[in-house]
Tab-separated table of C-alpha atoms (C1' of nucleotides) in Angstrom:
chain	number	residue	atom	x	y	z
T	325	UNK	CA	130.122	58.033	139.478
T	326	UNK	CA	128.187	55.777	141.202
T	327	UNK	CA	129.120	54.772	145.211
T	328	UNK	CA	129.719	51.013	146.020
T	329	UNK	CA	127.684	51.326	148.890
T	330	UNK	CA	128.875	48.538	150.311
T	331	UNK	CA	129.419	49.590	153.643
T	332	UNK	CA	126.047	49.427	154.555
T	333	UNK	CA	125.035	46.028	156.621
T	334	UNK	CA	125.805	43.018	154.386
T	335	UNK	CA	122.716	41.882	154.829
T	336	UNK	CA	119.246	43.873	155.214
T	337	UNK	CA	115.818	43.617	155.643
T	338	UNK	CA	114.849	44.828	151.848
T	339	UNK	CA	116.503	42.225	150.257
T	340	UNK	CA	115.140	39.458	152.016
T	341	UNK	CA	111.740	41.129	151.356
T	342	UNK	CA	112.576	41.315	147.632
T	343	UNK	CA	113.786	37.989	147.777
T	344	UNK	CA	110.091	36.686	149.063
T	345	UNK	CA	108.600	38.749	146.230
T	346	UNK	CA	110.453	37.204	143.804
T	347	UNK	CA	109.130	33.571	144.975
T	348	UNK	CA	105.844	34.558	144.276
T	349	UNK	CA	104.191	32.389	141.242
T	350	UNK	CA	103.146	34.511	138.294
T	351	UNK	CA	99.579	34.675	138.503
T	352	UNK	CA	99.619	35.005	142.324
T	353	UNK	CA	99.282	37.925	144.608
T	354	UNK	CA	100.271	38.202	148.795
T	355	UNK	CA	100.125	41.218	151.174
T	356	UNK	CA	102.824	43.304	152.890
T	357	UNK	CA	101.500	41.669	156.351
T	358	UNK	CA	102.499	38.525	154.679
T	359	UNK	CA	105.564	38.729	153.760
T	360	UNK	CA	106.882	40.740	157.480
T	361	UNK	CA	105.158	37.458	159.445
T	362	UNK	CA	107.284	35.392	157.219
T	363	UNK	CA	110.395	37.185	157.581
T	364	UNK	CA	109.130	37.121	161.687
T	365	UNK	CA	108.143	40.757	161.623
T	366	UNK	CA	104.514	40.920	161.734
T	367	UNK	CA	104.670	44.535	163.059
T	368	UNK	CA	107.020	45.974	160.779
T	369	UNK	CA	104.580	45.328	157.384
T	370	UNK	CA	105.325	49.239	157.059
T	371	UNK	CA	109.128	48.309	155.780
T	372	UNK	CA	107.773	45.927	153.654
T	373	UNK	CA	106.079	48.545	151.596
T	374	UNK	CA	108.984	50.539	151.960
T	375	UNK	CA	111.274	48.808	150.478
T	376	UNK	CA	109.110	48.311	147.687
T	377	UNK	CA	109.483	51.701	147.663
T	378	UNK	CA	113.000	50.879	146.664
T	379	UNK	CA	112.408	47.708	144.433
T	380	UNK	CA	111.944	49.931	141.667
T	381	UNK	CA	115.534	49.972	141.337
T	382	UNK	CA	116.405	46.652	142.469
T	383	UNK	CA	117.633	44.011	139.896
T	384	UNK	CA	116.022	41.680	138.997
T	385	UNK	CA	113.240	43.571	138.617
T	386	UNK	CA	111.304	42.831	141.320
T	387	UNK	CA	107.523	41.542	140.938
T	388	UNK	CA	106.212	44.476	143.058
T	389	UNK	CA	102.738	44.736	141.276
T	390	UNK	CA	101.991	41.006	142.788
T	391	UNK	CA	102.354	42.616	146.558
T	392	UNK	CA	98.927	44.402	147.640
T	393	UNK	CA	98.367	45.324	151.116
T	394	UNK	CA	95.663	42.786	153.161
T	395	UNK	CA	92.097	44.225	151.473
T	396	UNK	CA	93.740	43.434	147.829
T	397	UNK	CA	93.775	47.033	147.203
T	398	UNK	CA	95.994	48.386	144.899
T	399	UNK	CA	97.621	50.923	147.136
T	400	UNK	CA	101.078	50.691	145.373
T	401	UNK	CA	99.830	51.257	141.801
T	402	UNK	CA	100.472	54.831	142.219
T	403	UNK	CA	104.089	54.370	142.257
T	404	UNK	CA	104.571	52.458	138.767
T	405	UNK	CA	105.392	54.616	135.900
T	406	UNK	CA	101.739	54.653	134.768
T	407	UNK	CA	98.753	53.780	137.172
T	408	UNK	CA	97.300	51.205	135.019
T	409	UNK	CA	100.298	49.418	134.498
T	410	UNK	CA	100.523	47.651	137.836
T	411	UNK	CA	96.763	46.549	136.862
T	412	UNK	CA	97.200	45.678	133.627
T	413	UNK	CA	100.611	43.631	134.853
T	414	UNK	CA	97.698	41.561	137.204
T	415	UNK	CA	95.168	41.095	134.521
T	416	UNK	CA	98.067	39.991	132.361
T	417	UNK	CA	98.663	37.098	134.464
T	418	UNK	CA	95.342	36.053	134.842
T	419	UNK	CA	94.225	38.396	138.061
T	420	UNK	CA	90.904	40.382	137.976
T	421	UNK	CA	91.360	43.462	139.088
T	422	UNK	CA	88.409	45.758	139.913
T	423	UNK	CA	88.498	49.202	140.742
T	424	UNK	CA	91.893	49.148	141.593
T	425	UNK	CA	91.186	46.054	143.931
T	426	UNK	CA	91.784	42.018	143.528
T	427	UNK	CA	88.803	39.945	142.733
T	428	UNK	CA	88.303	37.096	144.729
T	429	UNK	CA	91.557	38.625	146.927
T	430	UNK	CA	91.708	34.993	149.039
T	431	UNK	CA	91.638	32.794	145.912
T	432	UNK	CA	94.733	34.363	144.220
T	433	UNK	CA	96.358	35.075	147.759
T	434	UNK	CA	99.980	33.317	147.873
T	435	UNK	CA	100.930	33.183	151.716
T	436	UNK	CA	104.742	32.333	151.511
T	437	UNK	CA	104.274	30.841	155.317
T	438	UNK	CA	102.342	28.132	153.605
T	439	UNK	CA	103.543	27.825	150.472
T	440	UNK	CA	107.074	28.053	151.494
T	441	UNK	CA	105.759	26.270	155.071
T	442	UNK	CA	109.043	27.967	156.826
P	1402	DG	C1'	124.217	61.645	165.175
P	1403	DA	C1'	119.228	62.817	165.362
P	1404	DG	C1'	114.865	63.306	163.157
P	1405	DG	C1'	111.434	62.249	159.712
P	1406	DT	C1'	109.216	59.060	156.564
P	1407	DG	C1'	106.022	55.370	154.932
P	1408	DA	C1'	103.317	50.805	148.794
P	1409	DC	C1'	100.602	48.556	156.530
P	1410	DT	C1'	97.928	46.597	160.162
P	1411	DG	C1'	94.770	45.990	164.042
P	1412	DC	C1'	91.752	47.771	167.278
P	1413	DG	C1'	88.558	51.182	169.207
P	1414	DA	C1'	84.677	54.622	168.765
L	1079	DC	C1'	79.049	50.593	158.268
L	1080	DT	C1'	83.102	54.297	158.076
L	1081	DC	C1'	86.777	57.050	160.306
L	1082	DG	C1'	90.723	57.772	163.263
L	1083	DC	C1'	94.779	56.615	166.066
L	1084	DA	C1'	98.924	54.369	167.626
L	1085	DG	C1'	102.757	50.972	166.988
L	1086	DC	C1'	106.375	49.449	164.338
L	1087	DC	C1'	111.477	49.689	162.402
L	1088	DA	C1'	114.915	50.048	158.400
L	1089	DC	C1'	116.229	53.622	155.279
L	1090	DC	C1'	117.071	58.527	153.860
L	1091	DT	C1'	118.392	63.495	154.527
DNA sequence: GAGGTGACTGCGA
DNA sequence: CTCGCAGCCACCT
């Protein structure tokens, strides 16, 4: 039987991360430094790939295989059911990946401080 | 309640 | 150029 788990904060620091993920256009790709400036935590990029961590579980699925850290590497890849599926997810929507890196990274970068010009 | 963890980043050698 | 180290903070055990 599943907990409520409700009593944790009402509001946290994951879900406004998957909330920026979710933003980003299909065919786009941002880094974890990214999205922890935008949501004013520059230093904490390290929960940002943590609760990706989590956003395996989170519904809506949440568009985890568009978040790479800053050299376009695809460092979270290991953490999809198969390898090749957060590559193949990328290629599907019209990103180049190459060994397990973004092709022209800055070209399909999406910075949410611009885009979404906070 | 305390300790450990991590899908990162920036800087120094 | 590559390699290593420290800071950072919410979540989990």
């Amino acid at each position: 039987m599943p907990k409520p788990k409700i009593n944790k904060t009402e509001y946290t620091f994951f879900d406004d991360v998957y909330d920026v993920v979710r933003l980003i256009p299909n065919g786009r790709v941002t880094s974890y430094g990214a999205i922890a400036k935008y949501l004013g935590s520059a230093q904490s990029s390290r929960l940002v790939g943590y609760a990706m961590n989590a956003s395996g579980k989170e519904m809506p699925e949440v568009p985890a295989h568009r978040v790479v850290n800053r050299n376009g590497l695809l460092t979270g890849k290991h953490f999809f059911n198969n390898e090749n599926e957060m590559q193949r997810l990328l290629e599907l929507e019209g990103v180049k990946v190459k060994e397990d890196k973004i092709a022209d990274f800055k070209l399909h970068f999406w910075d949410p401080i611009l885009e979404l010009d906070l």
